[in-house]
Structures are given as C-alpha cells and as structure tokens.
Coordinates of C-alpha atoms in Angstrom, one line a residue:
M46 CA -0.1 0.1 0.1
K47 CA 1.2 3.5 -0.9
K48 CA 2.2 5.9 2.0
R49 CA -0.1 8.9 2.1
I50 CA 1.4 12.3 1.8
L51 CA -0.5 15.2 2.8
V52 CA 1.0 18.4 1.0
I53 CA 0.4 21.7 2.2
T54 CA 1.1 24.9 0.3
T55 CA -0.2 28.4 -0.5
T56 CA 1.0 28.3 -4.1
Y57 CA -1.1 25.9 -6.5
P58 CA -3.1 26.2 -9.6
R59 CA -6.3 27.3 -9.1
W60 CA -7.9 25.9 -12.1
K61 CA -6.8 24.2 -15.5
N62 CA -4.4 26.3 -17.2
D63 CA -3.9 28.7 -14.7
T64 CA -1.1 31.5 -14.8
D65 CA 0.2 30.9 -11.3
P66 CA 3.4 28.9 -10.9
P67 CA 2.7 25.3 -10.9
F68 CA 6.0 23.7 -9.5
V69 CA 4.2 22.3 -6.4
F70 CA 1.5 20.8 -8.5
E71 CA 4.1 19.2 -11.2
L72 CA 6.1 17.7 -8.3
C73 CA 3.0 16.3 -6.8
K74 CA 1.6 14.5 -9.9
R75 CA 5.2 13.1 -10.4
L76 CA 5.2 11.6 -7.0
T77 CA 1.7 9.8 -7.6
D78 CA 3.6 6.7 -8.7
D79 CA 5.3 6.4 -5.5
F80 CA 2.9 7.9 -3.0
E81 CA -1.1 8.4 -2.6
I82 CA -0.8 12.5 -2.9
H83 CA -3.4 14.9 -1.0
V84 CA -3.1 18.7 -1.2
L85 CA -4.3 21.2 1.1
T86 CA -4.3 24.9 -0.3
P87 CA -6.2 28.2 0.3
C88 CA -9.3 28.9 -1.9
Y89 CA -9.3 31.5 -4.5
P90 CA -12.4 33.3 -6.2
G91 CA -13.2 30.8 -9.2
S92 CA -11.6 27.9 -7.8
V93 CA -13.3 24.7 -6.5
E94 CA -13.2 23.4 -3.0
N95 CA -12.6 19.7 -3.7
E96 CA -11.0 18.0 -7.3
V97 CA -8.8 15.4 -8.5
M98 CA -5.9 17.1 -10.8
D99 CA -3.8 14.2 -12.7
G100 CA -4.1 11.9 -9.8
V101 CA -3.7 14.5 -6.8
K102 CA -6.5 14.9 -4.6
V103 CA -6.8 18.8 -3.9
R104 CA -8.9 20.1 -1.1
R105 CA -9.1 24.0 -0.7
F106 CA -10.1 25.5 2.3
R107 CA -12.3 28.9 2.8
Y108 CA -11.0 31.7 5.2
F109 CA -13.0 34.7 4.3
L110 CA -15.6 36.0 2.2
R111 CA -15.0 34.5 -1.2
K112 CA -14.5 37.4 -3.0
Y113 CA -11.7 38.3 -0.8
E114 CA -10.2 35.1 -0.8
K115 CA -7.1 36.4 -2.7
L116 CA -4.2 36.7 0.0
A117 CA -2.5 33.4 -1.5
G118 CA -2.5 32.9 -5.4
S119 CA -2.0 35.4 -8.0
I120 CA 1.3 37.7 -6.9
G121 CA 1.9 36.0 -3.5
I122 CA 1.2 36.7 -0.1
L123 CA 4.0 39.3 0.7
P124 CA 3.3 41.3 -2.7
T125 CA -0.4 41.4 -1.8
L126 CA 0.1 42.7 1.6
N127 CA 2.5 45.4 0.2
N128 CA -0.1 46.2 -2.4
N129 CA -3.3 46.4 -0.3
K130 CA -2.8 47.1 3.4
L131 CA -6.3 46.0 4.1
Y132 CA -5.3 42.4 3.4
Y133 CA -3.5 42.4 6.9
F134 CA -7.0 42.3 8.4
V135 CA -7.7 39.1 6.7
I136 CA -4.6 37.3 7.8
P137 CA -5.9 36.2 11.4
F138 CA -8.5 34.7 9.3
F139 CA -6.5 33.0 6.8
L140 CA -4.1 31.6 9.8
F141 CA -7.0 30.1 11.9
F142 CA -8.7 28.6 9.1
S143 CA -5.4 27.2 7.8
L144 CA -4.6 25.6 11.1
V145 CA -8.1 24.4 11.5
S146 CA -8.2 22.8 8.0
L147 CA -4.9 21.3 8.4
F148 CA -6.4 19.3 11.7
K149 CA -9.3 18.4 9.5
A150 CA -7.2 17.3 6.6
I151 CA -5.1 14.9 9.2
R152 CA -8.4 13.6 10.5
D153 CA -9.8 12.7 7.3
V154 CA -6.7 11.7 5.2
K155 CA -4.6 10.0 8.4
P156 CA -1.4 10.9 6.4
D157 CA 2.0 9.3 7.0
L158 CA 3.7 12.3 6.3
I159 CA 3.4 15.8 5.7
H160 CA 5.1 18.1 3.3
A161 CA 4.8 21.7 4.0
H162 CA 6.2 24.1 1.4
W163 CA 7.4 27.4 2.8
T164 CA 8.9 27.3 6.3
I165 CA 6.3 30.3 7.4
P166 CA 3.6 30.0 7.8
L167 CA 2.9 26.3 6.8
G168 CA 5.9 24.9 8.4
I169 CA 4.8 26.2 11.6
F170 CA 1.3 24.7 11.4
A171 CA 2.9 21.3 10.5
A172 CA 5.2 21.5 13.5
F173 CA 2.5 22.3 16.0
A174 CA 0.3 19.6 14.5
K175 CA 3.1 17.0 14.9
T176 CA 2.8 17.7 18.8
I177 CA -0.6 16.8 18.7
T178 CA -1.0 14.3 16.0
H179 CA 2.5 12.7 16.1
V180 CA 2.3 13.0 12.1
P181 CA 5.9 13.8 10.9
Y182 CA 6.7 16.4 8.3
V183 CA 9.3 17.5 5.7
V184 CA 9.5 21.2 5.0
T185 CA 10.9 22.9 2.0
A186 CA 12.4 26.5 2.2
H187 CA 11.3 28.5 -1.1
G188 CA 12.8 31.9 -0.6
A189 CA 10.5 34.8 0.5
D190 CA 9.9 32.5 3.7
V191 CA 13.5 33.0 4.6
F192 CA 14.9 36.0 2.6
G193 CA 11.7 38.1 3.2
L194 CA 11.1 37.4 6.9
R195 CA 13.8 38.4 9.3
G196 CA 14.5 39.4 12.8
A197 CA 14.5 37.4 16.1
F198 CA 11.2 36.5 16.2
W199 CA 11.1 34.9 12.6
T200 CA 14.6 33.5 13.2
F201 CA 12.9 31.7 16.4
M202 CA 9.9 30.5 14.4
R203 CA 12.0 28.9 11.7
R204 CA 14.4 27.2 14.4
Y205 CA 11.3 25.8 15.9
V206 CA 10.1 24.4 12.4
M207 CA 13.4 23.0 11.5
R208 CA 14.4 21.4 14.7
N209 CA 11.3 19.3 14.7
A210 CA 11.3 18.3 11.0
S211 CA 12.3 14.8 9.8
A212 CA 13.9 16.6 6.9
V213 CA 14.6 20.1 5.7
T214 CA 15.1 20.8 2.0
A215 CA 16.0 24.2 0.3
V216 CA 15.7 25.2 -3.4
S217 CA 19.2 26.7 -3.6
N218 CA 22.6 27.0 -2.0
A219 CA 21.9 30.3 -0.8
L220 CA 18.9 29.6 0.9
K221 CA 20.7 26.7 2.7
D222 CA 23.7 29.0 3.7
S223 CA 20.8 31.5 5.1
L224 CA 19.3 28.7 7.2
K225 CA 22.4 27.5 8.2
M226 CA 23.7 30.8 9.4
C227 CA 20.7 31.4 11.1
H228 CA 20.0 27.8 12.6
S229 CA 23.2 26.0 12.8
L230 CA 21.5 23.1 10.7
S231 CA 24.1 20.6 9.8
D232 CA 21.8 18.7 7.2
V233 CA 19.8 21.1 4.8
K234 CA 19.3 19.5 1.5
V235 CA 19.5 21.4 -1.7
V236 CA 16.7 20.2 -3.9
P237 CA 15.4 22.9 -6.5
M238 CA 12.0 22.7 -8.2
G239 CA 12.1 21.2 -11.7
V240 CA 10.9 21.9 -15.4
D241 CA 9.6 19.4 -17.9
S242 CA 12.5 19.3 -20.4
S243 CA 10.1 17.5 -22.9
L244 CA 8.1 20.8 -23.6
F245 CA 11.1 22.5 -24.8
A246 CA 12.3 20.9 -28.3
S247 CA 15.4 22.6 -29.6
S248 CA 13.8 22.1 -33.1
S249 CA 11.2 24.7 -32.1
R250 CA 13.2 27.9 -31.8
I251 CA 12.3 30.6 -34.0
T252 CA 14.4 33.8 -34.3
N253 CA 15.2 36.3 -36.8
Q254 CA 18.9 35.9 -35.7
E255 CA 18.9 32.8 -37.9
N256 CA 17.6 34.8 -40.8
R257 CA 20.9 35.5 -42.5
S258 CA 19.3 37.3 -45.4
D259 CA 18.3 40.2 -43.3
P260 CA 21.1 42.6 -42.6
T261 CA 19.3 44.1 -39.3
P262 CA 17.4 41.3 -37.9
T263 CA 15.2 42.3 -34.9
H264 CA 16.5 40.9 -31.6
R265 CA 13.9 39.8 -29.0
I266 CA 14.4 40.0 -25.2
L267 CA 12.1 38.1 -23.1
Y268 CA 11.0 38.5 -19.4
I269 CA 8.5 36.4 -17.7
G270 CA 7.7 36.6 -13.9
R271 CA 5.4 38.7 -11.5
L272 CA 6.0 42.4 -11.5
T273 CA 7.0 42.8 -8.0
E274 CA 10.1 44.9 -6.4
K275 CA 12.4 42.0 -6.1
K276 CA 12.1 40.9 -9.8
G277 CA 13.8 44.3 -10.5
V278 CA 12.0 45.0 -14.0
I279 CA 12.4 48.6 -13.9
Y280 CA 16.1 48.1 -14.3
L281 CA 15.8 46.3 -17.1
I282 CA 13.4 48.9 -18.8
R283 CA 16.0 51.8 -18.1
A284 CA 18.5 49.2 -19.5
M285 CA 16.5 49.3 -22.7
R286 CA 16.7 53.1 -22.9
K287 CA 20.7 52.6 -23.1
I288 CA 20.3 49.7 -25.6
V289 CA 18.1 51.6 -28.1
E290 CA 20.7 54.5 -28.2
Q291 CA 23.0 52.3 -29.9
K292 CA 20.9 49.5 -31.4
Q293 CA 17.1 50.0 -32.5
N294 CA 16.6 46.5 -33.9
I295 CA 15.3 45.2 -30.8
T296 CA 12.2 44.6 -28.5
L297 CA 11.6 43.5 -25.0
S298 CA 8.4 41.6 -24.0
I299 CA 7.4 41.5 -20.5
V300 CA 5.1 38.6 -19.5
G301 CA 3.3 38.7 -16.4
S302 CA 1.5 40.7 -14.0
G303 CA 2.0 42.4 -10.4
E304 CA 1.2 45.5 -8.2
L305 CA 4.0 47.2 -10.1
E306 CA 2.7 47.0 -13.6
N307 CA 1.4 50.6 -13.6
L308 CA 4.6 52.2 -12.4
L309 CA 6.7 50.0 -15.0
R310 CA 4.1 51.4 -17.8
D311 CA 4.7 54.8 -16.5
E312 CA 8.5 54.5 -16.9
V313 CA 8.2 52.9 -20.5
K314 CA 6.4 56.0 -21.5
K315 CA 8.7 58.4 -19.6
L316 CA 11.7 56.9 -21.3
S317 CA 9.9 57.2 -24.8
L318 CA 10.4 53.2 -25.3
S319 CA 6.4 52.2 -26.2
Q320 CA 7.8 51.3 -29.7
Y321 CA 10.4 48.9 -28.0
V322 CA 8.4 47.2 -25.1
N323 CA 5.3 45.3 -25.0
F324 CA 3.6 44.3 -22.0
C325 CA 2.0 40.9 -22.7
G326 CA 0.2 40.3 -19.5
A327 CA -0.1 37.0 -17.7
V328 CA -0.2 34.0 -19.7
T329 CA -1.1 30.2 -19.0
N330 CA 1.7 27.8 -18.3
H331 CA 1.2 25.8 -21.4
E332 CA 2.1 29.1 -23.6
L333 CA 5.3 29.5 -22.0
P334 CA 7.6 27.1 -24.4
S335 CA 6.5 28.9 -27.4
L336 CA 7.3 32.2 -25.9
Y337 CA 10.9 31.1 -25.2
A338 CA 11.2 29.8 -28.6
Q339 CA 10.3 33.2 -30.0
H340 CA 13.1 35.0 -28.2
E341 CA 16.8 35.1 -28.3
M342 CA 17.7 36.3 -24.8
F343 CA 15.9 36.1 -21.6
V344 CA 16.8 38.7 -18.9
A345 CA 16.1 38.2 -15.0
P346 CA 17.1 41.7 -13.5
S347 CA 16.4 40.4 -9.8
I348 CA 17.3 42.5 -6.9
K349 CA 17.4 42.1 -3.1
A350 CA 14.3 44.1 -2.2
K351 CA 13.9 46.6 0.6
G352 CA 12.9 44.0 3.1
G353 CA 15.6 41.4 2.3
D354 CA 13.5 39.3 0.0
T355 CA 15.1 38.0 -3.2
E356 CA 15.2 35.2 -5.7
G357 CA 15.1 31.9 -3.7
F358 CA 16.1 30.1 -7.0
G359 CA 14.6 31.3 -10.2
L360 CA 12.6 28.7 -12.1
T361 CA 12.0 30.8 -15.1
L362 CA 16.0 30.9 -15.8
V363 CA 15.8 27.1 -16.0
E364 CA 12.8 27.2 -18.3
A365 CA 14.7 29.9 -20.5
N366 CA 17.9 27.6 -20.5
M367 CA 15.8 24.8 -21.7
G368 CA 14.0 26.8 -24.3
G369 CA 17.5 27.7 -25.7
C370 CA 17.5 31.3 -24.7
L371 CA 20.7 33.2 -23.7
V372 CA 20.0 33.8 -20.2
I373 CA 21.2 37.4 -18.8
A374 CA 20.6 37.6 -14.7
S375 CA 21.5 39.3 -11.8
Q376 CA 23.9 37.9 -9.5
V377 CA 21.7 37.4 -6.4
G378 CA 20.0 34.6 -4.4
G379 CA 19.8 31.2 -5.9
I380 CA 20.4 32.4 -9.5
V381 CA 24.0 31.7 -9.0
D382 CA 23.1 27.9 -8.7
I383 CA 21.9 28.1 -12.3
I384 CA 24.2 30.7 -14.1
E385 CA 27.8 30.1 -14.4
N386 CA 29.1 33.5 -16.0
G387 CA 30.2 33.1 -19.6
E388 CA 29.3 29.3 -19.5
T389 CA 25.6 28.8 -18.9
G390 CA 24.6 32.6 -19.1
L391 CA 25.9 35.9 -18.4
L392 CA 25.6 37.4 -14.9
V393 CA 25.1 41.1 -14.2
R394 CA 25.4 43.5 -11.1
E395 CA 21.9 43.9 -9.6
K396 CA 20.2 47.5 -9.9
D397 CA 22.8 48.3 -12.7
P398 CA 21.0 49.2 -16.1
A399 CA 24.3 50.0 -17.7
D400 CA 25.5 46.4 -17.2
I401 CA 22.5 44.6 -18.5
A402 CA 22.6 46.8 -21.6
E403 CA 26.4 46.2 -22.0
K404 CA 25.6 42.2 -21.9
V405 CA 22.7 42.5 -24.1
I406 CA 25.0 44.5 -26.9
Y407 CA 27.7 42.1 -26.3
A408 CA 25.1 39.2 -27.2
M409 CA 23.8 41.1 -30.1
D410 CA 27.4 41.9 -31.4
N411 CA 28.7 38.3 -30.8
P412 CA 26.0 35.9 -32.0
D413 CA 28.1 32.8 -32.2
E414 CA 29.6 33.3 -28.6
A415 CA 26.0 34.0 -27.5
K416 CA 24.6 30.9 -29.2
R417 CA 27.3 28.7 -27.6
I418 CA 26.5 29.8 -24.2
A419 CA 22.8 29.4 -24.9
S420 CA 23.6 25.8 -26.0
K421 CA 25.9 25.1 -23.0
G422 CA 22.8 26.3 -20.9
Q423 CA 20.2 24.2 -22.3
E424 CA 22.5 20.9 -21.7
M425 CA 23.2 21.8 -18.1
A426 CA 19.3 22.7 -17.5
K427 CA 18.1 19.4 -18.9
A428 CA 21.0 17.4 -17.2
R429 CA 20.1 18.9 -13.6
F430 CA 16.7 20.4 -13.6
D431 CA 14.4 18.1 -15.7
W432 CA 11.5 17.1 -13.4
F433 CA 12.4 13.1 -13.6
V434 CA 15.8 13.8 -11.6
I435 CA 14.2 16.4 -9.1
S436 CA 11.2 14.0 -8.4
Q437 CA 13.2 11.0 -7.9
R438 CA 15.3 13.1 -5.2
Y439 CA 12.0 14.3 -3.6
A440 CA 10.8 10.7 -3.4
S441 CA 13.7 9.4 -1.8
I442 CA 13.6 12.0 1.0
L443 CA 9.8 11.7 1.4
H444 CA 10.3 7.6 1.7
D445 CA 13.1 8.3 4.4
A446 CA 10.9 10.4 6.4
C447 CA 8.1 8.3 6.1
N448 CA 10.1 5.2 7.7

C-alpha cells in the first residue's frame, strides 16, 4: 500500500491552465507513482473546493468572504500585503482557518507524512500539528519565507520548525547558507524545483537572428515573472533606454502581472520606449515554451528588495535555458546555482541598467558566442533540473521520512 502524503502549500494552480506558478503541482503529480498525494491549499475566487488534478486529490479551504480570498494566489502573499494593506485584516482569519483545515485534513486523510512548502506559515502549522497528532513532516524553504521574513521572532519560528522536521530541504544553496547561518543546521538538503524538458524541443526555436538574409534582424528579449519589487524589472526597462541609443533593432516582451505594472508602464512612456517594449500580461503555463522559442535572450534583473527578499531559486531561468535562450541575470540569491558566468549564461550586477545593457549589446554583437553559451545552458538545465531527476530526489527524501 502506498504511503499517504499530505502536501500543504499556498501556491497551487487554481484551475486548469492557470497563470500561477505550477511547480508544487508538477512535483505532486510526479510523486503519485510512489505515494498517495493529497494537497491542502487556500481557496481563491473561481476555484473549486475539492477536485482531483492528474491523480492528486486537492482540497481548498475557505477563510474569508469568497471575493476577498485573494491573499494566496496570483502575485503571492507578501506582494499582496504590500499592494493592499487592508489584507492585513484578513491574515488572522487566513491563519486560523489554515490551522483548523490542517487538523481536519489530518483527521480525514490520516497521512503518514506532511510535506510543508514554505517554512512560514505552513511549516509552523506542521510542527504544531506534529505535537498533537505525531504525524512527521518534511519542510521545504522556497525563498520569501527566509529572505523576506527576518528578525529575532521569525528566526525563532524557523528554528522551531526545522528542529522538529524529519527533513529540511531548500531550493538553492543561497537559501541553505542562510538557514544554516541562522539555525546551525548541519543537514539541509538542496533540492530545487524542476522543469519538464520534453516541453522544450530545440527544433522549435524561431528567431530572426537565424535569418542571415536580413542585414538587421530584430533581436528579441524576454522577461517572464511577477511584476514585483524583487524582480527588478524597472532596471531592465532603464537598460532598454541605453540599448536603443545604440541598437534600434530590438524589442522587449514583458510577460506577467503584479502590483508594479502601472509604475513600469509609466516608466516605459517616460523613457519613450513604447515602440520597443510590449506588456503581454499573464499567460497560461502551457504557452510559455513557445514564448521562449520566439526570443533569443531572457533577462532576469532580480534584486534584493527593501525587506531583504530576493530570488530563492529562479525557475524561469531554467525554463529559458531549456528553451534555448541566452540567459542574462543578476548575481543574487539562488540564481548563481543556475548561471555560471560566461558558460551557462551571463551574470550582471543588481540594480545596474548599464551592466544589463552592456551584456545585451555584447550578445547582439557576438551571435556565435551567445549561441554557444545558450547551448551549454540548455544542456546543463536538462541534465540537472528535469522533473524526472528532481522528483526522484524528493521521492527518496519522503520515503526516508515516512520510515
């Protein structure tokens, strides 16, 4: 009989073809061969409370008036709070019903193990539930739960969570180092989230750069992600101003949504970049491979935000690598686990539009070198970050924790 795993997470597809990051779902569905997987996640307007998605049993808990159940989902909890302070009034209800729903799920599912994604708040609830129900748990740190929540209180809570966990995983070495520095943990396993490499066929790439008959082909830059402070998109827009002063045959596609969208649109207008920058909005996850295939470069200008939050890993960089793009990214957080400068991508200083512009222009002027780096990045991503590899590592950790 398969062991039963109860996965608790605040990020999960709300419906089919959602625009929210699907990495927890992608992991869960790949674990169903080894485990009976149940997921507990918050409701969101338009989502159903109980369903089965690719063999994963999903239950969503209510925590407020339905139209205001937007604390989790879309742009994420911390950005939602920063964007609308009124949601702080929702937090007590969210936390209370999260905990109540967890105990109900434990009663109904009778899991052998809980897998809590994010140390705070769900790791805290898993640790508390263990003291009452004796159900062991594994906790995974993703980034904002470590980088974005600092201070003595949060350090104490993370220490409590991790000391009582059967296993602790982090999605990057930067997270592991931060956790070990704060908590002196000797056994934090670095296991990132993955990407399905089969979706990114190298033969599907479409770029005008390959059209040698065009003396001035249009170069295409892509950004995909939430439009939040830590993503640093405003620095990419400012870099575009410097780029077009030298190269006019270039465009930037910004894919995603978030609380800074209006500010970024205003910046584009202020810098007279409307003919070069296109806001595409959020797209469904199954549309992403074709977007990568249509662009030569992917730029991730991430920064360390005011509260300390930064990239825990950077899964879109892996997708871009698998899609054959040349990846240009800031040297912050977990990004350095993916990009080796000059080998699998190009690293830039954070908050430095001039450095971004310099690297983009270098790639435009040296297409053979750019193609070499992109090809090596693609090989690396498929070897290290394919879901088959990643899911096997998680399955091993969960099996050990169950036993």
